[in-house]
XYZ file of C-alpha atoms in Angstrom:
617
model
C 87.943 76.652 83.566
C 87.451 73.344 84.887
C 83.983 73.248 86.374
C 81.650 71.267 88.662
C 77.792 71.839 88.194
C 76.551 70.541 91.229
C 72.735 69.722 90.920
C 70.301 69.576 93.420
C 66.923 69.928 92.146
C 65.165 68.139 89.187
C 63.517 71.458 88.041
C 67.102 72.474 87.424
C 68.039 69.992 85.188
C 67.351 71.992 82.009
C 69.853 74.667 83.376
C 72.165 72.304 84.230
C 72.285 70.937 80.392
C 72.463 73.879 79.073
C 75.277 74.890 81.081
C 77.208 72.073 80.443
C 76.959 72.488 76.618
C 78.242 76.149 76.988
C 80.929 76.102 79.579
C 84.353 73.554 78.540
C 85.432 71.074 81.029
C 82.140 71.257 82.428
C 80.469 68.010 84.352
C 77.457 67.942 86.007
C 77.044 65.868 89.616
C 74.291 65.235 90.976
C 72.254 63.410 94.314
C 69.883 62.606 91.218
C 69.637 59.661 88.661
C 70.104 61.417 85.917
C 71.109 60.519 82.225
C 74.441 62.178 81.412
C 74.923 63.022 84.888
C 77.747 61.677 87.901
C 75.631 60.659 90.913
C 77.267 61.832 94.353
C 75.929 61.106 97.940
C 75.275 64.235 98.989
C 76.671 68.587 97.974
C 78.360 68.570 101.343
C 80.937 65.572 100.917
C 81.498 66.484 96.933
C 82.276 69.432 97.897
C 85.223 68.769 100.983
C 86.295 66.228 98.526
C 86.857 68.500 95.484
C 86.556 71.908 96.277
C 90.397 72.767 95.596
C 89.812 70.213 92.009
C 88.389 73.098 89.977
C 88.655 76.179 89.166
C 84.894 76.526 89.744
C 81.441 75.557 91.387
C 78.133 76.363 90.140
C 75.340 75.276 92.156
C 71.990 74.718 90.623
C 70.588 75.112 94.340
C 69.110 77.199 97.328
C 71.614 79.804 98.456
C 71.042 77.899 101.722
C 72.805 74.710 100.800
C 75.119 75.835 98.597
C 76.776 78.079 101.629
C 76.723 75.220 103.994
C 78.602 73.004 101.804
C 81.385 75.406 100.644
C 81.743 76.849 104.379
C 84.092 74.329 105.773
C 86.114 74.129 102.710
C 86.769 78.384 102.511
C 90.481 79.104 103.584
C 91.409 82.430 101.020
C 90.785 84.261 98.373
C 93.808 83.525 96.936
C 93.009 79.860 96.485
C 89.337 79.289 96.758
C 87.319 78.344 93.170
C 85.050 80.290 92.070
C 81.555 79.803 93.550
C 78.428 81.006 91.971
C 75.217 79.990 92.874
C 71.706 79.624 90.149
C 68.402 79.086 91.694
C 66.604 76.309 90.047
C 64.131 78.545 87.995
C 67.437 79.633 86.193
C 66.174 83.340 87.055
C 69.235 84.530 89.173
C 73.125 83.741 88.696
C 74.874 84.902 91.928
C 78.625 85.889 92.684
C 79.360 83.899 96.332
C 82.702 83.303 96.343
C 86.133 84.463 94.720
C 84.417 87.079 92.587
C 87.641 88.786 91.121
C 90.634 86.834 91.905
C 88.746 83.593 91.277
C 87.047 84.709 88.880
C 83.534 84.484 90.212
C 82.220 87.488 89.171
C 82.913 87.215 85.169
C 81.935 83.697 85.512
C 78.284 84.431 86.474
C 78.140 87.466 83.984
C 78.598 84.917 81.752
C 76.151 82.089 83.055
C 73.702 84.583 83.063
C 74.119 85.158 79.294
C 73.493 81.773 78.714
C 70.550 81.550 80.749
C 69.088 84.731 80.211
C 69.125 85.706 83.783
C 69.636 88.145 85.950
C 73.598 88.235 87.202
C 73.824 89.080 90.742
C 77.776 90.698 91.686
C 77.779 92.752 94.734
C 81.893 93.493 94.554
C 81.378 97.388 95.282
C 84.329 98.065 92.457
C 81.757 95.972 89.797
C 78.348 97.760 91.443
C 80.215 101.305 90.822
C 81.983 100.386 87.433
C 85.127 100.509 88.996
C 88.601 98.644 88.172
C 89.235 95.747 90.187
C 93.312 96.067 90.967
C 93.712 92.615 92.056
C 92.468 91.064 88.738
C 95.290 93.004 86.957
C 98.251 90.710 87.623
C 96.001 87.810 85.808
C 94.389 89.551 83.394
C 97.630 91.099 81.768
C 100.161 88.957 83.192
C 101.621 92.054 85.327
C 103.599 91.498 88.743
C 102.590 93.416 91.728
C 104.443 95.422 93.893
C 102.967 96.932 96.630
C 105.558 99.674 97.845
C 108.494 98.897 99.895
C 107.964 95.646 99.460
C 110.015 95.700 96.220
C 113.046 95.107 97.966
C 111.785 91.836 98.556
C 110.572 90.918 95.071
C 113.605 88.765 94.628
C 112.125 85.863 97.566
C 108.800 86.217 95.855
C 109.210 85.112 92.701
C 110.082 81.916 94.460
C 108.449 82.011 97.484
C 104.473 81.347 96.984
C 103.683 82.600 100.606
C 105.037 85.912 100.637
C 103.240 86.418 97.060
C 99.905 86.408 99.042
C 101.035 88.286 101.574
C 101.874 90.942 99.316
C 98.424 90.205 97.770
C 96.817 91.100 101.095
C 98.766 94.040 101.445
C 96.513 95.416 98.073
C 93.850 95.865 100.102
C 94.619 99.364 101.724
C 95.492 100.610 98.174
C 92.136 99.529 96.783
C 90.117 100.919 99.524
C 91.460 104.745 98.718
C 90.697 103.279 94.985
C 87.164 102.586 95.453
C 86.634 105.459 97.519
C 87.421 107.565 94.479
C 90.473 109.040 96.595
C 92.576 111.317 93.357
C 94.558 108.325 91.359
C 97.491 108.975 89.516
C 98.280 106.535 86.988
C 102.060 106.055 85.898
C 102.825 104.367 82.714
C 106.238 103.881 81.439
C 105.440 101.382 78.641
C 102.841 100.003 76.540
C 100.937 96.918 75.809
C 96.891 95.616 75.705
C 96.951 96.739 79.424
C 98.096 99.697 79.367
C 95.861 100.493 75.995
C 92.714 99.181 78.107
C 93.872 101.712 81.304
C 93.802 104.588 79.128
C 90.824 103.813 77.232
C 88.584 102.841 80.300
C 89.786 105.647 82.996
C 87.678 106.753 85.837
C 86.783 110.502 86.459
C 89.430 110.558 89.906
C 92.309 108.691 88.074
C 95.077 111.132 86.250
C 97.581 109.511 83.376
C 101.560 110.548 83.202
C 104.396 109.170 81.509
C 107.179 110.193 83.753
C 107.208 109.986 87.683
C 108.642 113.477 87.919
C 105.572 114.936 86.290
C 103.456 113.683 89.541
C 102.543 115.838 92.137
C 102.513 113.618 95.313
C 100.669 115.863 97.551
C 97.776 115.423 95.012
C 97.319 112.553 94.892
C 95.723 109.673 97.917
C 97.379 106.477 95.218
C 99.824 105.993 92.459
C 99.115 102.867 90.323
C 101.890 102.241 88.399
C 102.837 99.990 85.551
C 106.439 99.931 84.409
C 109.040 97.323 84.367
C 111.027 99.279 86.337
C 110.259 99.716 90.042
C 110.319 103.957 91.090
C 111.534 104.440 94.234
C 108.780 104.134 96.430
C 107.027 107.600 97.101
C 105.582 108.907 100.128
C 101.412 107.479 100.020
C 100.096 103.594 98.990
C 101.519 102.515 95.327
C 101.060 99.405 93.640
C 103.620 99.169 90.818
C 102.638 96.477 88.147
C 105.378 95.409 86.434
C 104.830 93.451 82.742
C 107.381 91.219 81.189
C 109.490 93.486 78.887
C 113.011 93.595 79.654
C 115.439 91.828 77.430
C 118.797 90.948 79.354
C 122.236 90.289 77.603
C 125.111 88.743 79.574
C 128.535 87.901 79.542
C 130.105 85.475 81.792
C 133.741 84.393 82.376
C 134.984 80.952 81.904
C 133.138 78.684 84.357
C 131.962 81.374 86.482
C 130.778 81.061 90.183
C 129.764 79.816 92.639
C 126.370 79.794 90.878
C 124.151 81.080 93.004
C 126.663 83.994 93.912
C 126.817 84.989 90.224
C 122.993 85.185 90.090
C 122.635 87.243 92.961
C 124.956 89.485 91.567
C 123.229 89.992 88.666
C 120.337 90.466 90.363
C 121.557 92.789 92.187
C 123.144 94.824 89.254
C 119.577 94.854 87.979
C 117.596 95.931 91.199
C 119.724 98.941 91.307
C 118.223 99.908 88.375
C 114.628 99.272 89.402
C 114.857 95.611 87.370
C 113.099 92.691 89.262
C 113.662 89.099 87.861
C 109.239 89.770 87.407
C 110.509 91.828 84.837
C 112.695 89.694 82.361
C 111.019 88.664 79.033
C 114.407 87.114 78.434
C 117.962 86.099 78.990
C 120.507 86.146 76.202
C 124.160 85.718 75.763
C 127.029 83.836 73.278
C 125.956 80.339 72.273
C 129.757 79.832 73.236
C 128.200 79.810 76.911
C 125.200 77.375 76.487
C 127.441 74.812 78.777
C 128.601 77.329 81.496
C 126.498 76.491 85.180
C 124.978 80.110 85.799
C 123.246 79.507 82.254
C 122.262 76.435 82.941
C 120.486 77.376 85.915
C 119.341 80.688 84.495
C 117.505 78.344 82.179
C 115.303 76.397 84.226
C 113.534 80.272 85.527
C 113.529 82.192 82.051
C 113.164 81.889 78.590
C 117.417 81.536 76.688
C 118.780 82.933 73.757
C 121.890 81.846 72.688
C 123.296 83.969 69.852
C 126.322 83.170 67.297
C 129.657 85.124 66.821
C 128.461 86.701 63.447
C 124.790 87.708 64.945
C 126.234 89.823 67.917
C 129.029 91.013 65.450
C 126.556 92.807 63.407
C 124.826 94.764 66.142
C 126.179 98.391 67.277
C 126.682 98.780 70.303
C 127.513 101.922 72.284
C 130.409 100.106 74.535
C 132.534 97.678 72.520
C 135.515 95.542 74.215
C 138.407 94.802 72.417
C 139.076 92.290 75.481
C 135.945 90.880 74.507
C 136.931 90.503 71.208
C 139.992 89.129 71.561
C 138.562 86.148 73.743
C 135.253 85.541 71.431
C 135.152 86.854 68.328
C 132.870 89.627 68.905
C 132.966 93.622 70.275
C 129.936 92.814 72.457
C 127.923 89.963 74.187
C 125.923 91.303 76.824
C 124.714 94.672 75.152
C 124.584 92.714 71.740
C 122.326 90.127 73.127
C 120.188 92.455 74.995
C 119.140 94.519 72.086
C 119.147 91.437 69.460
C 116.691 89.998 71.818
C 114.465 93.067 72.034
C 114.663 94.332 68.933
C 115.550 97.706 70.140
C 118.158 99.752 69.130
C 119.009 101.736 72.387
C 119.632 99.927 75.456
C 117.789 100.390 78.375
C 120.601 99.542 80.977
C 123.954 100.050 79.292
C 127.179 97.383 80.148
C 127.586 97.002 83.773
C 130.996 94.998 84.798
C 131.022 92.656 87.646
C 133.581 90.342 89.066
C 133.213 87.624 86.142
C 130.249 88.410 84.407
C 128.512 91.349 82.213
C 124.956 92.419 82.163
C 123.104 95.022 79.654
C 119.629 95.349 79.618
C 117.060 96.328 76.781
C 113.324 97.280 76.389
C 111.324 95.341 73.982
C 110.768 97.111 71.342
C 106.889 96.755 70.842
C 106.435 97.938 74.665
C 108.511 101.272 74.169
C 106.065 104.689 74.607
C 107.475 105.813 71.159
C 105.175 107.338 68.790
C 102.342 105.029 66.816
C 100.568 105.536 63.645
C 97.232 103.743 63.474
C 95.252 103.332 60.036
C 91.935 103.100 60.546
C 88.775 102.157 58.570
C 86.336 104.455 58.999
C 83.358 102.558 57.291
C 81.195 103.020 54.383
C 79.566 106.293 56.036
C 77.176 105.684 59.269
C 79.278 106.849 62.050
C 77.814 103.809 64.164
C 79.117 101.553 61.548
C 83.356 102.060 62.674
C 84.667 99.005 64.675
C 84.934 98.881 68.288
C 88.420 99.220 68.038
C 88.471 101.931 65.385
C 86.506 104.259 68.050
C 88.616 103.413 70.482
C 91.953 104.307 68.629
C 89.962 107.822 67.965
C 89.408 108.697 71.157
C 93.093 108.343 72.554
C 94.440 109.632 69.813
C 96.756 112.896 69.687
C 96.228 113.764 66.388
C 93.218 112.648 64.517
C 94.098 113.276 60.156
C 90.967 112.141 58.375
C 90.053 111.646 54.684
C 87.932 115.021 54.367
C 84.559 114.647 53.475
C 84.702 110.905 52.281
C 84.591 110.681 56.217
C 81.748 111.308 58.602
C 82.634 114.551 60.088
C 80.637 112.831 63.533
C 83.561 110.551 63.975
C 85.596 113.609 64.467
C 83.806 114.299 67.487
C 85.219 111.268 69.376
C 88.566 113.142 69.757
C 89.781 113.728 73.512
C 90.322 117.488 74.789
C 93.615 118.491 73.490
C 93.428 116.526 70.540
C 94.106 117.852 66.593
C 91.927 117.031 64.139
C 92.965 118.124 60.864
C 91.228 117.286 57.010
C 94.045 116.251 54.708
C 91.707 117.153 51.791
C 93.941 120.199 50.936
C 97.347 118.516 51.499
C 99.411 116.456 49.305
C 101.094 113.234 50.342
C 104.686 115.209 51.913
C 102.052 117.682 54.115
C 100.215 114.515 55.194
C 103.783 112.660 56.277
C 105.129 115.876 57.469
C 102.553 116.112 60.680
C 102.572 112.941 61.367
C 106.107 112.805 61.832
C 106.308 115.878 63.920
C 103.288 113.806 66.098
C 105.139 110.731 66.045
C 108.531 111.947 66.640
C 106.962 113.562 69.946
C 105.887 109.998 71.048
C 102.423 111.138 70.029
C 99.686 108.349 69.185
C 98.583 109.221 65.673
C 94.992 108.037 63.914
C 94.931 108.264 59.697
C 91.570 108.039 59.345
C 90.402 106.720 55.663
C 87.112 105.490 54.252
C 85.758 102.263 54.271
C 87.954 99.667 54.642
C 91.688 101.129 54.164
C 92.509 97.932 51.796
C 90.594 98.661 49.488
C 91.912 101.710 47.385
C 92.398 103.259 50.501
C 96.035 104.624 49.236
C 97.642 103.540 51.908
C 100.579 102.091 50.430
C 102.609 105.357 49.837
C 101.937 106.131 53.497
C 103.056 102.569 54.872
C 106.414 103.083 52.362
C 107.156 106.367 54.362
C 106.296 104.868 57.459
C 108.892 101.520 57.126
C 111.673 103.849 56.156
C 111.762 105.633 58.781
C 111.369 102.718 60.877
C 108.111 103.999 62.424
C 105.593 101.844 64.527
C 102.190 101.405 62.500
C 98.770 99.327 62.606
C 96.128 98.925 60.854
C 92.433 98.541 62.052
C 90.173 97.779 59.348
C 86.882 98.950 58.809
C 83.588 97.781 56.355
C 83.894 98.498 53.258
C 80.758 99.750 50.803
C 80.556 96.565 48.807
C 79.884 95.280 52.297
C 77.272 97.741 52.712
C 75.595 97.501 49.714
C 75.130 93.814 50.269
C 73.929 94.841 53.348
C 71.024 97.721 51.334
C 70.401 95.368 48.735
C 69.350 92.661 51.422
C 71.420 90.431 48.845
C 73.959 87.370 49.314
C 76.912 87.889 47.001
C 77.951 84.264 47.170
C 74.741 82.049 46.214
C 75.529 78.012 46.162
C 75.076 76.562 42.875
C 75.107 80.077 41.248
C 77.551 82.734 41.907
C 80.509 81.755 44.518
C 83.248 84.407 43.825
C 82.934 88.383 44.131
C 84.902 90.673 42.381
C 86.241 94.165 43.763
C 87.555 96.114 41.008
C 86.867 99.315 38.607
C 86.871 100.445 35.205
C 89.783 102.109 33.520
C 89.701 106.334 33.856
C 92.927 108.133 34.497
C 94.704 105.377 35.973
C 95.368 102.457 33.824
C 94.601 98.780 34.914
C 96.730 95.903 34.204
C 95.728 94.457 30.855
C 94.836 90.944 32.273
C 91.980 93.014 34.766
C 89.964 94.275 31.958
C 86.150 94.538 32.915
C 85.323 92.356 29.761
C 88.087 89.760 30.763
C 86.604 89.821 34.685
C 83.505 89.519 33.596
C 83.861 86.115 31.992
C 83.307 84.362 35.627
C 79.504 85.931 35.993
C 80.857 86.351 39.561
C 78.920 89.051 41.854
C 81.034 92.237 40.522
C 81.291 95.124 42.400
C 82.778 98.318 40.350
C 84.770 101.127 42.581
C 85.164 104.762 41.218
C 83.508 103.733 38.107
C 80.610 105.849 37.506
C 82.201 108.990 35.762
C 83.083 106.358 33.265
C 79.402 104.583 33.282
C 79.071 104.059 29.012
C 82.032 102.489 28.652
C 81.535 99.978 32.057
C 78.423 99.088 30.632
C 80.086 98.620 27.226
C 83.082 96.171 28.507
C 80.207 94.242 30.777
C 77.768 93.314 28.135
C 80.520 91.489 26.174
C 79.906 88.725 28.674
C 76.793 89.135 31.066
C 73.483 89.250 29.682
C 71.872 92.448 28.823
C 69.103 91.618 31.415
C 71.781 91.228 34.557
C 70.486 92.369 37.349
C 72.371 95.706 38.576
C 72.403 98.215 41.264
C 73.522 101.801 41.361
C 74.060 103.129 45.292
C 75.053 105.915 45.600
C 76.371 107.391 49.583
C 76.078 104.218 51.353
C 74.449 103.997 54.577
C 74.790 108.107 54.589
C 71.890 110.570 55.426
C 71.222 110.810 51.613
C 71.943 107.343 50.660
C 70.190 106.243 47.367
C 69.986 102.886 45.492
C 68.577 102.352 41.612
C 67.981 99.170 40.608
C 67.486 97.852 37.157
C 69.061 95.872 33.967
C 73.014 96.292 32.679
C 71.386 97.406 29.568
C 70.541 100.795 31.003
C 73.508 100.786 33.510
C 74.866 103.920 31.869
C 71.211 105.464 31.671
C 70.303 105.199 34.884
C 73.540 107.295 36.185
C 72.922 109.432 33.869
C 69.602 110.342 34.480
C 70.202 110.416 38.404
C 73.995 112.785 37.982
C 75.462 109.859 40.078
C 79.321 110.747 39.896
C 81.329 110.543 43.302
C 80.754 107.948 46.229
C 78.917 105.638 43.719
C 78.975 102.075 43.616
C 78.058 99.715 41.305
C 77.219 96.013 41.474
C 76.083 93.510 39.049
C 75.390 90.223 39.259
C 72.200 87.365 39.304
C 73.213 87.365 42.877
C 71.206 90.902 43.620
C 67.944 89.929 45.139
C 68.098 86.233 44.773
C 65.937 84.274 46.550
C 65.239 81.724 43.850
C 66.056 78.113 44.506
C 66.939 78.730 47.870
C 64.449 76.815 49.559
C 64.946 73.532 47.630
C 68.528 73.677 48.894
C 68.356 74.424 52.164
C 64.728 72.999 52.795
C 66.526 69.507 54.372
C 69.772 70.951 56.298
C 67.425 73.207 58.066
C 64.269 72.066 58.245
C 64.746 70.994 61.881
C 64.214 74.872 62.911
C 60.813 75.055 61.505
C 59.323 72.571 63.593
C 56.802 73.231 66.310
């Protein structure tokens, strides 16, 4: 954001730097003479001067003076910066103006983190944790529509005044919201936004996936986000509507008059509950990149011009032998459509006009089909999974874990309805076998794995399965135990001058490792080493490491890191095999050796100058 610090007060000053060095495209003005600083006459003519210049204003001020110089300059909420207002002790950061559609609000949230004070917002949907429905059009590049006024969505895509007015018309619709009035939530598709809905929903909102499924006369709202308009019902809706419809057209030979052939189109679409707020895309024959309706297409959306051969390769459910007869191809408009989207199944099948063809085609990562996500569990705490990886728990349909290499407590973030299910007892066709049937049902699916799934996490088998049948799959990863014994030891794997490199690997048991990743030929770097799955195996580890690291190398033996019963042994590779031994150390045991364990020595000669600026008084 481009922002003006406006500076009134000397005792300020420090704020005011601080500020500055935080926020980009951040200047500070001032009636002082200050160092650094623009000088201005006075807040009041600054401000009528530049108010509509940035995105924001932050006042280093009384409230007092800061209203009075903004007041003549308000018009809308639509336009207005963002206004927040810090007193000059830096102890409060207040919200005045534009708090969600400007921006206000998450702008002084913000300040106050940098200041360490106290953010006051008084937008009642922020003070009761609610969503703010007018920030949703920025925030995930959605298009409102506020019920019947979808039938004029065409003039305001290029008319800027009837966009606000429809802007103003959200207001009834968010009243009922923040009165907690019963929600129902309608999603057709699914991207970040939609993800964030679902994962952040209030008690008196209800999710479905097909309009028919709604009740009306239980509901005060719909919220809606599809990229297809529903007819509008009978109480308030506002229908979001993301970017995610690929369109394929044909034209005839210099078709027109223009603007006729667009409408037409249009028109084609709307009947089909496709606005132009919709389109991700138009595509059609690169035989056409000269034709006039292209050409102005172009100057509103995003082209794709395709070749002969690419659309020829495409199936299509309504080929033209007219079509191919004239260019070369079966199909132009449903060829482009689902080249462009990646799809396979059109959305809007060939519709003929006068002199031109249109198909339309969801994009393919926006289609509610069934998901597989892989996620990395951690090294054992249960508070140790990513954000994200509790997250993809808790909306998930079908939770399949790793059995008890897993916290079972992770288990417990599943949503009511949800199946959770050990695959400790199945084999690798049981495991694909219910995810399928999950995923096939448009299900959202969580494999659940130890540690960081990368890492001998077998998930390559699974992702083999997953590509040939063409399903949709993600992985989230997670920390991984050589993290966390870093983390118990209170070591730095990588010490400068010393040890740089860290090795993941394990010793050779039942399944072979490639000759050139012997221990003994690993070890030759006197990297940090870190052995996986190795401790069933500990005489001959110890064997292959001592024919390069000194006998008195420091290792460490943990054993269940960062669980209840975690335990770490410490002591010299000489009695590596000893001290496993001794403690019956066979499963969930890792082992690390290195000079790097514990090192502290040296450290202050070579960081004593680059740092020593932080131990001044």
């Amino acid at each position: 954001m481009k922002t003006a610090i406006i500076l009134i007060s000397e005792a300020g000053l420090d704020a005011a730097k601080l500020l500055r060095g935080e926020l980009s495209e951040s200047e500070i003005f001032t009636t002082l003479q200050e160092e650094g600083c623009t000088h201005i006459e006075s807040a009041g003519s600054f401000v009528a001067e530049n108010f509509n210049r940035y995105d924001a204003l932050i006042f280093i001020s009384a409230m007092g003076i800061c209203v009075r110089a903004i007041a003549p300059c308000i018009k809308n909420k639509y336009t207005d910066p963002a206004v927040i207002c810090v007193d000059s002790t830096g102890k409060y950061a207040v919200s005045v103006l534009s708090g969600h559609i400007g921006g206000a609000n998450e702008l002084t949230n913000r300040i106050a983190s940098i200041l360490g004070a106290e953010p006051v917002v008084t937008t009642q949907s922020d003070r009761t944790g609610l969503w703010a429905l007018d920030t949703f059009p920025k925030r995930f590049d959605w298009f409102p529509v506020i019920n019947a006024d979808a039938s004029a969505l065409l003039m305001t895509v290029l008319a800027k005044t009837q966009e606000e007015k429809m802007k103003a018309c959200m207001n009834e619709p968010i009243s009922i919201f923040v009165a907690r009035k019963p929600t129902a939530l309608l999603i057709t598709v699914r991207d970040k936004g939609t993800e964030w809905l679902e994962s952040n929903l209030p008690s008196h909102v209800e999710v479905f996936y097909r309009l028919q499924d709604i009740k009306v006369s239980r509901f005060k709202l719909i919220l809606c986000v599809s990229p297809q308009v529903p007819d509008s019902p009978e109480i308030p809706m506002i229908c979001y509507i993301p970017r995610t419809i690929h369109i394929g057209i044909g034209l005839a030979r210099q078709a027109g008059p223009t603007r006729k052939v667009q409408e037409a189109i249009w028109n084609t679409l709307k009947e089909h509950g496709i606005f132009p707020a919709a389109i991700a895309s138009i595509s059609t024959i690169d035989a056409k990149k000269g034709e006039p309706v292209v050409k102005a297409l172009k100057k509103k959306f995003p082209i794709h011009f395709y070749t002969v051969d690419d659309l020829g390769k495409i199936e299509v459910p309504h080929p033209s032998k007219t079509v191919m007869k004239h260019m070369g191809t079966p199909s132009v408009s449903e060829a482009a459509a689902l080249l462009s989207s990646g799809n396979n199944k059109l959305l809007v099948s060939k519709k003929k006009g006068e002199n031109y063809t249109v198909a339309a085609a969801l994009e393919i990562n926006a289609e509610r089909r069934g998901h597989i996500e892989i996620v990395g569990a951690g090294p054992g705490d249960p508070d140790l999974i990513s954000v994200r990886g509790r997250q993809m728990l808790e909306k998930a349909d079908l939770i399949l874990y790793a059995g008890s290499l897993v916290p079972k407590e992770l288990t417990l973030c599943a949503k009511p309805g949800a199946t959770v299910r050990s695959s400790a007892s199945m084999d690798l066709e049981e495991q694909f076998t219910l995810m399928k049937e999950f995923y096939d049902r448009g299900k959202f699916v969580v494999r659940l794995h130890t540690g960081d799934p990368c890492i001998y996490g077998a998930i390559q088998e699974q992702m083999n399965y997953f590509d040939q049948y063409n399903m949709s799959y993600h992985i989230t990863p997670g920390i991984s135990s050589f993290q966390a014994a870093a983390a118990a030891l209170k070591s730095q794997f990588t010490i400068p001058e010393k040890v740089q490199s860290i090795i993941l690997t394990r010793g050779e048991g039942r399944t072979p490792m490639p000759e050139r990743e012997q221990l003994h030929l690993m070890a030759r770097s006197q990297s940090t080493m870190c052995i996986f799955l190795s401790a069933g195996i500990a005489q001959q580890v110890q064997e292959e490491l001592l024919q390069e690291y000194p006998e008195n190398t420091p290792v460490a033996v943990c054993y269940h890191l960062t669980w209840k019963d975690e335990r770490i042994f410490r002591g010299e590779l000489k009695d590596l095999a000893k001290i496993i031994k001794e403690n019956k150390l066979t499963l969930t045991t890792m082992i690390v050796v290195g000079e790097a364990i514990g090192n502290r020595e040296g450290l202050s000669r070579l960081y004593a100058h680059e740092f020593k600026h932080l131990f001044r008084k």
